[in-house]
PDB file of C-alpha atoms in Angstrom:
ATOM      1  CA  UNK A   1       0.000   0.000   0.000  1.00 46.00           C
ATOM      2  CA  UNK A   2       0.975   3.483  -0.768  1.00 51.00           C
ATOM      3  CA  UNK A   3       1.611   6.477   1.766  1.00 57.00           C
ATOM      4  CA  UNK A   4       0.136   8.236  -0.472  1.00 52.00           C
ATOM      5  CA  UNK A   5      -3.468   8.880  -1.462  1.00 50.00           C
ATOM      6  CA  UNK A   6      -4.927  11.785  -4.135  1.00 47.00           C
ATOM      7  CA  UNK A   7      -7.840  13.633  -4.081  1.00 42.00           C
ATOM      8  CA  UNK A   8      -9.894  13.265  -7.139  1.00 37.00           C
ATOM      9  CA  UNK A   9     -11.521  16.941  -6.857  1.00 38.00           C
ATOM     10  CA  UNK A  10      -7.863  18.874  -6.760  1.00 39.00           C
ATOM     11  CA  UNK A  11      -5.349  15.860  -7.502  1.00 36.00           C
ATOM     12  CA  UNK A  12      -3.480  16.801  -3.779  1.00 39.00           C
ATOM     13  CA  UNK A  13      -1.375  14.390  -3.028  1.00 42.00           C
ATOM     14  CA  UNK A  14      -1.554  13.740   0.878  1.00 44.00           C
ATOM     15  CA  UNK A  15      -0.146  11.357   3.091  1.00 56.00           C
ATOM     16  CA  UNK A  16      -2.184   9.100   4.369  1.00 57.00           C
ATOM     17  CA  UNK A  17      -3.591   9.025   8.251  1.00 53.00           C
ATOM     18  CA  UNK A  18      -1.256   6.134   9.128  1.00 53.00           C
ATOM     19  CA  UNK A  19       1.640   8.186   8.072  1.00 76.00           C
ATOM     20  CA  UNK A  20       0.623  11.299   9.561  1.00 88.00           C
ATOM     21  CA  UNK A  21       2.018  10.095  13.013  1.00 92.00           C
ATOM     22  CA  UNK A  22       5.467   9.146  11.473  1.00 94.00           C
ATOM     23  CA  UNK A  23       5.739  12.649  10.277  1.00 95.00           C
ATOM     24  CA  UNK A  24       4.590  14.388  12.675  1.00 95.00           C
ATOM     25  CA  UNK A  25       7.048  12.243  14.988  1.00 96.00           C
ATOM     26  CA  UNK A  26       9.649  12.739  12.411  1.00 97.00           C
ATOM     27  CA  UNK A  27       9.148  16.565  12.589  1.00 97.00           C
ATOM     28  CA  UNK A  28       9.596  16.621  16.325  1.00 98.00           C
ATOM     29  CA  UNK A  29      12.665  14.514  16.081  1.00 98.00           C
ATOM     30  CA  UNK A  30      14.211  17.198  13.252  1.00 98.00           C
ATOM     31  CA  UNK A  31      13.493  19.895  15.326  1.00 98.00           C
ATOM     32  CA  UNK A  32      15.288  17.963  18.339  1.00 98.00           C
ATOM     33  CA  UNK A  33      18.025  17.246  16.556  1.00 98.00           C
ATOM     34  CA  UNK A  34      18.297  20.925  15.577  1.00 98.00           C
ATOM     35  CA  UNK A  35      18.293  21.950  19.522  1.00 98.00           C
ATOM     36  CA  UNK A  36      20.394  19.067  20.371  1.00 98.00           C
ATOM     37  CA  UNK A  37      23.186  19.920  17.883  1.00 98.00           C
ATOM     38  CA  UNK A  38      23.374  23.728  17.914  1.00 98.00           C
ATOM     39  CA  UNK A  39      23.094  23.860  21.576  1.00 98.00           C
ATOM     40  CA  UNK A  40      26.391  21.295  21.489  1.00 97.00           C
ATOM     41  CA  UNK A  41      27.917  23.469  19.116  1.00 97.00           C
ATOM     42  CA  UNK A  42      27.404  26.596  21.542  1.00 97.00           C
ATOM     43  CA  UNK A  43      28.185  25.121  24.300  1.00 96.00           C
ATOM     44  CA  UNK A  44      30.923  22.424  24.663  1.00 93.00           C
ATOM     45  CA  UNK A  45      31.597  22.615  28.373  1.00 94.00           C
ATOM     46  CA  UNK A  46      28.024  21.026  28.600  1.00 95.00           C
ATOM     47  CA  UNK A  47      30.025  17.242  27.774  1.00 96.00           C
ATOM     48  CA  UNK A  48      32.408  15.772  29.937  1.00 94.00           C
ATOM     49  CA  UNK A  49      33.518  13.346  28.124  1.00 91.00           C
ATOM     50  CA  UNK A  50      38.070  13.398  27.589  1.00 90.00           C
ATOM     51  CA  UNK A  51      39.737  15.647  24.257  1.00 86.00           C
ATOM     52  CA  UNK A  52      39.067  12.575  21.407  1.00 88.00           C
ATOM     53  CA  UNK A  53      35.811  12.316  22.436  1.00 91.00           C
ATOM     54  CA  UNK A  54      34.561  16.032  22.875  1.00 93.00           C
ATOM     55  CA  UNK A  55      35.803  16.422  19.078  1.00 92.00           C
ATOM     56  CA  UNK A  56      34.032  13.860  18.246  1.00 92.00           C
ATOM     57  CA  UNK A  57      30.675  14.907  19.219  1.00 96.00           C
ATOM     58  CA  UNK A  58      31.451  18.598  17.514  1.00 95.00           C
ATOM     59  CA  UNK A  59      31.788  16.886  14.337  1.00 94.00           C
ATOM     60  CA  UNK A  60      29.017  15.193  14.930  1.00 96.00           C
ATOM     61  CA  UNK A  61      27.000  18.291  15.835  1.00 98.00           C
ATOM     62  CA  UNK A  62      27.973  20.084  13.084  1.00 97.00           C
ATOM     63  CA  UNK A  63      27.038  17.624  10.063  1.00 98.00           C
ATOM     64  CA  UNK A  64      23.674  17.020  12.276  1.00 98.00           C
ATOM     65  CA  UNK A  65      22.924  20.847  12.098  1.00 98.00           C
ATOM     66  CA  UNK A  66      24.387  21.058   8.795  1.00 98.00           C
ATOM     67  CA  UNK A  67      23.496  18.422   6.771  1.00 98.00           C
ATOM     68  CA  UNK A  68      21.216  15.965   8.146  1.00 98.00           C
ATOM     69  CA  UNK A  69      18.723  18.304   9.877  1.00 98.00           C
ATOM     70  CA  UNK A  70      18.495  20.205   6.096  1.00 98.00           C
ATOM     71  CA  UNK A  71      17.811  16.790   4.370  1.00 98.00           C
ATOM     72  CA  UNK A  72      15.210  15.502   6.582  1.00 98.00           C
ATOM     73  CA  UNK A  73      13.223  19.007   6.863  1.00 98.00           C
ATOM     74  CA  UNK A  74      13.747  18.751   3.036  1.00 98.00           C
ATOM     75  CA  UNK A  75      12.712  15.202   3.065  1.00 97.00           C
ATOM     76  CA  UNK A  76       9.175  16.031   5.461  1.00 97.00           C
ATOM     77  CA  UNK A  77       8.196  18.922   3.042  1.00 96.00           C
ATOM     78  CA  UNK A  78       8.869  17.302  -0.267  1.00 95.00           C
ATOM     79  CA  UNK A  79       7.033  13.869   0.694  1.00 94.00           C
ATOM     80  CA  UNK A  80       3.598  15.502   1.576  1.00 91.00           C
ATOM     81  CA  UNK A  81       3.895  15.947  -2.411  1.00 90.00           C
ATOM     82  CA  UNK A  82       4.381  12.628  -2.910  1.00 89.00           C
ATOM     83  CA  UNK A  83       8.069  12.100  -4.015  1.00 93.00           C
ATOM     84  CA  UNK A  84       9.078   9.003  -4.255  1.00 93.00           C
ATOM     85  CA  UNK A  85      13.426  10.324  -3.716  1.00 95.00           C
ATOM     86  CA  UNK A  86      11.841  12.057  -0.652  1.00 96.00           C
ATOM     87  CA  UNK A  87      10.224   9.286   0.900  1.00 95.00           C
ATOM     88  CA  UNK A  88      13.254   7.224   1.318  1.00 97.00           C
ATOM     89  CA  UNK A  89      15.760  10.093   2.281  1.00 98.00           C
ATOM     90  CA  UNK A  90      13.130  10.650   5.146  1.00 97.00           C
ATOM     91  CA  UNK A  91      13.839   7.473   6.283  1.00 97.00           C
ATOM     92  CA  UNK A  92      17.860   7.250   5.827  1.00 98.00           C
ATOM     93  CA  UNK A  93      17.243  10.312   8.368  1.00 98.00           C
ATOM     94  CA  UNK A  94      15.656   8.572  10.729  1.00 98.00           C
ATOM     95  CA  UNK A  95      17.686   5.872  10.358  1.00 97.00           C
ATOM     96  CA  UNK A  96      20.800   8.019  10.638  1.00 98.00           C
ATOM     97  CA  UNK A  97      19.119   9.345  13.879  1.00 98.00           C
ATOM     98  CA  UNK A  98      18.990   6.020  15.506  1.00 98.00           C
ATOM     99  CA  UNK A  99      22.503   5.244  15.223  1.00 97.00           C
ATOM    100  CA  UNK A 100      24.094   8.809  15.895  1.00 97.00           C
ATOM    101  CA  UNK A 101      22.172   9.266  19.121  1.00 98.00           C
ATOM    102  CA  UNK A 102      23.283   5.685  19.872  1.00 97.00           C
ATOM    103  CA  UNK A 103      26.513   6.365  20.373  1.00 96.00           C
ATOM    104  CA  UNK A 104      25.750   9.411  22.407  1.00 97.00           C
ATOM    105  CA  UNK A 105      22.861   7.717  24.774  1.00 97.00           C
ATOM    106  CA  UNK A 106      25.326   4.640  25.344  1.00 96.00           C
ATOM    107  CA  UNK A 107      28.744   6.447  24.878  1.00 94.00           C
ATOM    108  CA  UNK A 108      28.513   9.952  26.473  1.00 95.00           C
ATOM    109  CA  UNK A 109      29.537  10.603  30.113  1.00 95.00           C
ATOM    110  CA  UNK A 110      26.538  11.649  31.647  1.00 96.00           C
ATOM    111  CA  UNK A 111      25.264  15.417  31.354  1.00 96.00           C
ATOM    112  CA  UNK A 112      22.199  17.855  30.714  1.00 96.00           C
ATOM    113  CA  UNK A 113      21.675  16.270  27.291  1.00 97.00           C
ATOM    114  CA  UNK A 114      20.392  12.851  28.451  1.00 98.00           C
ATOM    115  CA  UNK A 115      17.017  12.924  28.030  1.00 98.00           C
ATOM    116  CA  UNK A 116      17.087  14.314  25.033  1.00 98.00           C
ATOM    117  CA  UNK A 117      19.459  11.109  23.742  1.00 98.00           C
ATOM    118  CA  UNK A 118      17.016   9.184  25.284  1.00 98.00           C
ATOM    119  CA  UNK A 119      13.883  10.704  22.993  1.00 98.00           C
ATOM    120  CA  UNK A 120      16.247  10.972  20.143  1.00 98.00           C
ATOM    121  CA  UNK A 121      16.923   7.623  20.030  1.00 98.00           C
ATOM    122  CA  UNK A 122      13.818   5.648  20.813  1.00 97.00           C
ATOM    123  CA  UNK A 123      11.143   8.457  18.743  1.00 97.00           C
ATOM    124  CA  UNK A 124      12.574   7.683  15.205  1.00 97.00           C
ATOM    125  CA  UNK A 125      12.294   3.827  15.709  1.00 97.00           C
ATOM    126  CA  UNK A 126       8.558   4.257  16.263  1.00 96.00           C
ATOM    127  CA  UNK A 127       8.723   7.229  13.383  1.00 96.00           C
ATOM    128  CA  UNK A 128      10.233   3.999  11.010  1.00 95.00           C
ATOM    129  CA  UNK A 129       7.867   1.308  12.209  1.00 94.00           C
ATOM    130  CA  UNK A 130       5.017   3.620  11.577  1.00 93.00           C
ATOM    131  CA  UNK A 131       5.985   4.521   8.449  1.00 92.00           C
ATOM    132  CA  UNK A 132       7.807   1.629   6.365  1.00 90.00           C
ATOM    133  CA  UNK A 133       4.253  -0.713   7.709  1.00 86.00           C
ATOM    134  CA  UNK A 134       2.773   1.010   4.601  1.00 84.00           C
ATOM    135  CA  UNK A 135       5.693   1.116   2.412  1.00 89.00           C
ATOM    136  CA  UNK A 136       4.107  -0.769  -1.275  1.00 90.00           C
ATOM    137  CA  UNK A 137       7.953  -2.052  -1.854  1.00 91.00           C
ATOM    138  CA  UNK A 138       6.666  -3.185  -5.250  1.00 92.00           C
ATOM    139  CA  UNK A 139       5.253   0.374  -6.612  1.00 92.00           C
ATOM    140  CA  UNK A 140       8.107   1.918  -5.104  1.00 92.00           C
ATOM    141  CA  UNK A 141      11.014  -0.622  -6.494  1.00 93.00           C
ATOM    142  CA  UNK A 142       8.898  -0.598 -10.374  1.00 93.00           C
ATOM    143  CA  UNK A 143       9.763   3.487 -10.294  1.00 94.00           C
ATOM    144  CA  UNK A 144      13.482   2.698 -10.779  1.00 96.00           C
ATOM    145  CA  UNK A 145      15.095   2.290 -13.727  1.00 94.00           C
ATOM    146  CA  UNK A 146      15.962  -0.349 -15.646  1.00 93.00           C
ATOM    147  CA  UNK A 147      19.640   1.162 -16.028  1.00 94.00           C
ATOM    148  CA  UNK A 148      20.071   1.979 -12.245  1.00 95.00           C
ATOM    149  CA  UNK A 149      23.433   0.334 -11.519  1.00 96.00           C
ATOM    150  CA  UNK A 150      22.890  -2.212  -9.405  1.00 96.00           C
ATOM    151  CA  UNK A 151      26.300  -4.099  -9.572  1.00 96.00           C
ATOM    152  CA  UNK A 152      28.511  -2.080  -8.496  1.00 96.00           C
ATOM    153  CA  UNK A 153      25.982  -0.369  -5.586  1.00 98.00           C
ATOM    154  CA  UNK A 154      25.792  -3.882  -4.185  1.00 97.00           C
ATOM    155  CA  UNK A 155      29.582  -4.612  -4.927  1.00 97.00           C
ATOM    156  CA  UNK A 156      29.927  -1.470  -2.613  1.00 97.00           C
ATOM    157  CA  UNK A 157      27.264  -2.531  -0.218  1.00 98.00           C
ATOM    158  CA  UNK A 158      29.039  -6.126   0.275  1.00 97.00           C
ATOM    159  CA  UNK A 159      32.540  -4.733   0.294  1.00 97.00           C
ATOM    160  CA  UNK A 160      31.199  -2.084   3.434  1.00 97.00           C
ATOM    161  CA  UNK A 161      29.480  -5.179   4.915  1.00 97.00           C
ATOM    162  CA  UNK A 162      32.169  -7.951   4.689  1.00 97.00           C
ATOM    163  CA  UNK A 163      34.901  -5.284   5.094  1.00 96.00           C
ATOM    164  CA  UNK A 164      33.441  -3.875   8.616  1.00 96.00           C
ATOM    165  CA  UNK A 165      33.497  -7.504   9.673  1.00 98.00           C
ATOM    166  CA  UNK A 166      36.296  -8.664   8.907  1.00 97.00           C
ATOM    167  CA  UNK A 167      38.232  -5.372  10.611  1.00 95.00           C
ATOM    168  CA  UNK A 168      35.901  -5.747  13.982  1.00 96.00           C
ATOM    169  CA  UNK A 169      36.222  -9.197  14.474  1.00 97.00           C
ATOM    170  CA  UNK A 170      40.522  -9.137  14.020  1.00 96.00           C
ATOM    171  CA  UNK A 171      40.675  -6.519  16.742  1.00 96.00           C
ATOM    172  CA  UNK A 172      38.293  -8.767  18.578  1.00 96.00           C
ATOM    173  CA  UNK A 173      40.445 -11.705  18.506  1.00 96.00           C
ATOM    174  CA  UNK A 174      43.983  -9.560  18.739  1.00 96.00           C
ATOM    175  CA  UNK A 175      42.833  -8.275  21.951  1.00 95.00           C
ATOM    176  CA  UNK A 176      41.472 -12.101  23.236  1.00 95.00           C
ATOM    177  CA  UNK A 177      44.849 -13.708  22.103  1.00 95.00           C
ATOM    178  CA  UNK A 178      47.568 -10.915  22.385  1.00 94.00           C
ATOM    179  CA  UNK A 179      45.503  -8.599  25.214  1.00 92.00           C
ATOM    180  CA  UNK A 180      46.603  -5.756  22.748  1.00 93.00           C
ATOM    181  CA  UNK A 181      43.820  -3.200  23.273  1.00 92.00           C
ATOM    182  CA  UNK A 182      41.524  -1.529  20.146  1.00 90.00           C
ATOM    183  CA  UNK A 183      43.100   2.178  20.151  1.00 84.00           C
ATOM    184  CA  UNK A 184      39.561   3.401  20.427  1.00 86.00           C
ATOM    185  CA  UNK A 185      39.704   1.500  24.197  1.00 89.00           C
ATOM    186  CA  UNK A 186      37.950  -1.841  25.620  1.00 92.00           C
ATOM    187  CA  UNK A 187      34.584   0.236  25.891  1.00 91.00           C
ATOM    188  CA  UNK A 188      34.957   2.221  22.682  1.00 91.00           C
ATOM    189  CA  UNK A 189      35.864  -1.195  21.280  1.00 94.00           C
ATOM    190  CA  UNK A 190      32.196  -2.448  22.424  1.00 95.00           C
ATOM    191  CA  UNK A 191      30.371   0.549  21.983  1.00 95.00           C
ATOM    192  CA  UNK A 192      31.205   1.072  18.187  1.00 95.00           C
ATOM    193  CA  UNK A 193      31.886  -2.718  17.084  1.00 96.00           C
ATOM    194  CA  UNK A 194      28.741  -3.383  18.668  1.00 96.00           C
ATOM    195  CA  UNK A 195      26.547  -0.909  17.029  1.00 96.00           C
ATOM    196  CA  UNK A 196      28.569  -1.339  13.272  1.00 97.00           C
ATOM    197  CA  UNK A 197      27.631  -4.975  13.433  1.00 97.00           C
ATOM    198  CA  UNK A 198      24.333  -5.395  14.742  1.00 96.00           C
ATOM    199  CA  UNK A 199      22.660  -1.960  13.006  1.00 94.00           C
ATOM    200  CA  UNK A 200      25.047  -1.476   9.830  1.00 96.00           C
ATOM    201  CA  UNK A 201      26.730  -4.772   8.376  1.00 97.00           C
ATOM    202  CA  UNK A 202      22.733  -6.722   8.124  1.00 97.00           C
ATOM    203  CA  UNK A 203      21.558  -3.778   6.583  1.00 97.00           C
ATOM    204  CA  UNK A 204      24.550  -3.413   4.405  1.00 98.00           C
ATOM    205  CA  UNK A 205      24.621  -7.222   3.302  1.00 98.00           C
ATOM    206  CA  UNK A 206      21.195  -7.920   2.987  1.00 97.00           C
ATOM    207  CA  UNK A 207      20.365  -5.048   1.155  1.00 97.00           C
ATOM    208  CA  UNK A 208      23.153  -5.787  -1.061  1.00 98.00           C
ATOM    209  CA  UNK A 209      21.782  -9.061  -1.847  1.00 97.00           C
ATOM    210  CA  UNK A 210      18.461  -7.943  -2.448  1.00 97.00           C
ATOM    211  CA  UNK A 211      19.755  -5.264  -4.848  1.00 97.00           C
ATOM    212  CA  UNK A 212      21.758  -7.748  -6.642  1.00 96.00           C
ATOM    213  CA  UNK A 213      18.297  -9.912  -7.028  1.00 96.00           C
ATOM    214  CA  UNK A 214      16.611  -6.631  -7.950  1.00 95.00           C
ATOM    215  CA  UNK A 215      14.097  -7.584  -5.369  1.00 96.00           C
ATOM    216  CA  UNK A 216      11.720  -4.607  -4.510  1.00 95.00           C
ATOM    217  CA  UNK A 217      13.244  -4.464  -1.326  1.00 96.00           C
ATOM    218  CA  UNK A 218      16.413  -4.160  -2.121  1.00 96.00           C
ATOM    219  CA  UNK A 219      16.046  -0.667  -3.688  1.00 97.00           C
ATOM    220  CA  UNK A 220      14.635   0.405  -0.743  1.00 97.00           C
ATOM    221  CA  UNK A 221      17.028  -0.232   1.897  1.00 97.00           C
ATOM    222  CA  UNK A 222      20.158  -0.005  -0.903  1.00 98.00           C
ATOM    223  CA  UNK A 223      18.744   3.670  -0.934  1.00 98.00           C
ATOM    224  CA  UNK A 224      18.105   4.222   3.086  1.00 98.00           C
ATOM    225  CA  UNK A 225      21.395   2.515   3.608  1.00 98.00           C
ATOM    226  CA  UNK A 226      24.022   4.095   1.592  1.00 98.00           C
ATOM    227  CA  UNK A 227      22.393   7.586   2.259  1.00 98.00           C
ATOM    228  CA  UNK A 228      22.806   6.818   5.579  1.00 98.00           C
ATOM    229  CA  UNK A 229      26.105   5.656   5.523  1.00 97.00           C
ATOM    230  CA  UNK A 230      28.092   8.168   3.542  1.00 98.00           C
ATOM    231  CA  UNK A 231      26.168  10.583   5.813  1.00 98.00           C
ATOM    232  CA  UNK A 232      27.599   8.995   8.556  1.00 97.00           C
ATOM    233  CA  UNK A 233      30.940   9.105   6.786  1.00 97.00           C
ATOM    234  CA  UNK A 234      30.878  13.037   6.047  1.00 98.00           C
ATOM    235  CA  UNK A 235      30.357  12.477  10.254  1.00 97.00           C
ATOM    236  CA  UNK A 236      33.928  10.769  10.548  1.00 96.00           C
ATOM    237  CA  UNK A 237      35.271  13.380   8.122  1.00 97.00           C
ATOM    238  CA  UNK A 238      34.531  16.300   9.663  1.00 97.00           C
ATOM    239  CA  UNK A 239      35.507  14.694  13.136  1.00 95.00           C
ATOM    240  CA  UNK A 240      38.870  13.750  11.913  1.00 95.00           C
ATOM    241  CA  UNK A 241      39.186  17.119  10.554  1.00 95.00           C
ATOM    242  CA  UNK A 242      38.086  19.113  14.115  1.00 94.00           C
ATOM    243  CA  UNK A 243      40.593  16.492  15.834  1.00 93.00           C
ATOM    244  CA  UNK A 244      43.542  17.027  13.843  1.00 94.00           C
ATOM    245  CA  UNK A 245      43.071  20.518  14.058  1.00 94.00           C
ATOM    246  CA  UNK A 246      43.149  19.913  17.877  1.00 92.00           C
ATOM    247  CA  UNK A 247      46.319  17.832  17.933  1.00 90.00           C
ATOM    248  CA  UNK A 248      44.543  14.530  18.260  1.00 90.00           C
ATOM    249  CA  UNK A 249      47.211  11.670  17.214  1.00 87.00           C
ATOM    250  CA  UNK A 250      46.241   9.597  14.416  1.00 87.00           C
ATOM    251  CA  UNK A 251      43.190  11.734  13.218  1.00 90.00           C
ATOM    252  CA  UNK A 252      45.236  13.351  10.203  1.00 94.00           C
ATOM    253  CA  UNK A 253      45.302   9.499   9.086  1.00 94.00           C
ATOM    254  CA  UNK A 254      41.949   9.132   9.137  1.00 93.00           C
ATOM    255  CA  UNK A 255      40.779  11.684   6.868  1.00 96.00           C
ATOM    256  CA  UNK A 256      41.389  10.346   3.317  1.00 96.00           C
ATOM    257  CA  UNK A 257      40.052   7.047   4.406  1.00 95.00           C
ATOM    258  CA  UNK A 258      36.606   8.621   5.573  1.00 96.00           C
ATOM    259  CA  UNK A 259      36.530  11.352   2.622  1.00 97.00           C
ATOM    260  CA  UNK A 260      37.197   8.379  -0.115  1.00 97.00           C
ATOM    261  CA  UNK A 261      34.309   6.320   1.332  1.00 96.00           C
ATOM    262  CA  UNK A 262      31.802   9.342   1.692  1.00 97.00           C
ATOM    263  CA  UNK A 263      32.676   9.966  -2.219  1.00 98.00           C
ATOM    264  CA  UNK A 264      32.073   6.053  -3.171  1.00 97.00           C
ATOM    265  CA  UNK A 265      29.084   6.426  -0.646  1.00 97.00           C
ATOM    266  CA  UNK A 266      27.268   9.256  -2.405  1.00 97.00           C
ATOM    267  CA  UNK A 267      27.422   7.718  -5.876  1.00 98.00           C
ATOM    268  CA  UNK A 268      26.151   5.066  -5.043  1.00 98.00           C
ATOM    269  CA  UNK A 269      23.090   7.396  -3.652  1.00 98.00           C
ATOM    270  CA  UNK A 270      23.508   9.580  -6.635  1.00 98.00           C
ATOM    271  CA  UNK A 271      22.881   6.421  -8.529  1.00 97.00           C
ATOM    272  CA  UNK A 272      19.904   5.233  -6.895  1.00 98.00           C
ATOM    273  CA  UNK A 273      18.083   8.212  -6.561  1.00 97.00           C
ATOM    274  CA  UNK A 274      18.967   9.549  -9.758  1.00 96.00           C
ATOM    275  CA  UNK A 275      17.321   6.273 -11.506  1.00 96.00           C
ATOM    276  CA  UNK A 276      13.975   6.620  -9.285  1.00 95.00           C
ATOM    277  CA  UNK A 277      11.344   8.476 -11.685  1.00 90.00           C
ATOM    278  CA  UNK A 278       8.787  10.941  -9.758  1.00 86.00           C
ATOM    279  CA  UNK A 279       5.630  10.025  -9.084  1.00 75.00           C
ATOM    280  CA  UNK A 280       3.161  10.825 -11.966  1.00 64.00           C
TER     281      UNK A 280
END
């Protein structure tokens, strides 16, 4: 079934009731993760966490304020008239909300932000459940393109997948048989491993597989994914950026790594998206 319904006097294209809530939940989550960032931005002192760390989540501020805020506000407006490109960034966003405030509800030493991790993290689950119960996968997946690339997206995909396994699981076992600990730190170690490979590598696999199949599923969550993750990527960027500006060993390193797979990352977006035709 469609979100979407039309009105045969004015040809409106609304979302339907059952997706109101999502939106409207997905609006107040936008608007928290406006407040959220900015007020990070403004005022540092308000974590407590050590240098690395601190850096970290002023990166991540930043590209929240700057560039994932903008998408999904874009994303909210665009979708009530029925865009199909819309529909799915909306829920990269949310999906991209999940896993950023993850890492600051589980990760962050505690401060004045907590509840708001706390909302941020559990409102866009129920914004995605809500929603993607009415996703018509089929109507959606017949919009793309016979020429959208789907090789090499889910070459990508598979590579991200595989590749984020294979490098969590050897620190795993270094630090089991050598006791040689991850340089993020035992608890970074858990934190982010955790997270990567319970949240990112299904998503990342299966999706790839699907896409490969050209299953109508596959399109979608190729398209929520990889939006997602080179978003996420542009996150690592900029925080290896603001911490090699700061001094922070290591985080020069980092850089070209993140900025290379943010580049692969958005062409592989740029090649869904580009390949899903607007709704008539």
């Amino acid at each position: 079934m469609s979100q979407f319904t039309k009105e045969a006097s004015s040809g409106t294209v609304m979302l339907r009731k059952e997706s109101t809530v999502a939106w409207r939940l997905s609006a107040g989550v936008a608007a928290l993760m406006l407040l959220q960032s900015v007020s990070g931005l403004a005022f540092p002192e308000l974590y407590r966490d050590v240098g690395w760390v601190i850096a970290a989540w002023y990166g991540n501020d930043l590209v929240t304020a700057l560039v994932a805020v903008p998408l999904m506000a874009w994303a909210l407006m665009a979708v009530q008239r029925g865009s199909r490109r819309a529909e799915l960034v909306w829920y990269s966003m949310l999906g991209y909300c999940v896993y950023n405030y993850a890492y600051y509800l589980f990760g962050a030493q505690l401060n004045w932000f907590f509840p708001v991790y706390v909302v941020l993290f559990a409102m866009p689950v129920f914004a995605l459940i809500l929603a993607l119960g009415r996703v018509d996968a089929g109507q959606i997946a017949s919009a793309f393109s016979e020429k959208t690339p789907v090789k090499w997206i889910s070459s990508y995909m598979l590579f991200t997948g595989i590749g984020l396994t294979i490098a969590w699981t050897a620190q795993w076992l270094n630090f089991m048989l050598t006791g040689a600990v991850p340089d993020v730190g035992e608890e970074g170690f858990k934190l982010i491993a955790s997270l990567d490979l319970s949240y990112i590598v299904p998503w990342f696999v299966l999706g790839a597989v699907l896409l490969m199949r050209r299953q109508p599923w596959g399109y979608i969550v190729a398209t929520i994914i990889t939006l997602k993750g080179a978003t996420y990527t542009l996150v690592l960027t900029v925080t290896s950026t603001v911490g090699a500006l700061r001094g922070i060993e290591g985080a020069l390193e980092q850089i070209p790594v993140w900025a290379a797979w943010t580049l692969v990352g958005g062409l592989a977006v740029w090649g869904l998206l580009r390949n899903l035709q607007p709704a008539k």
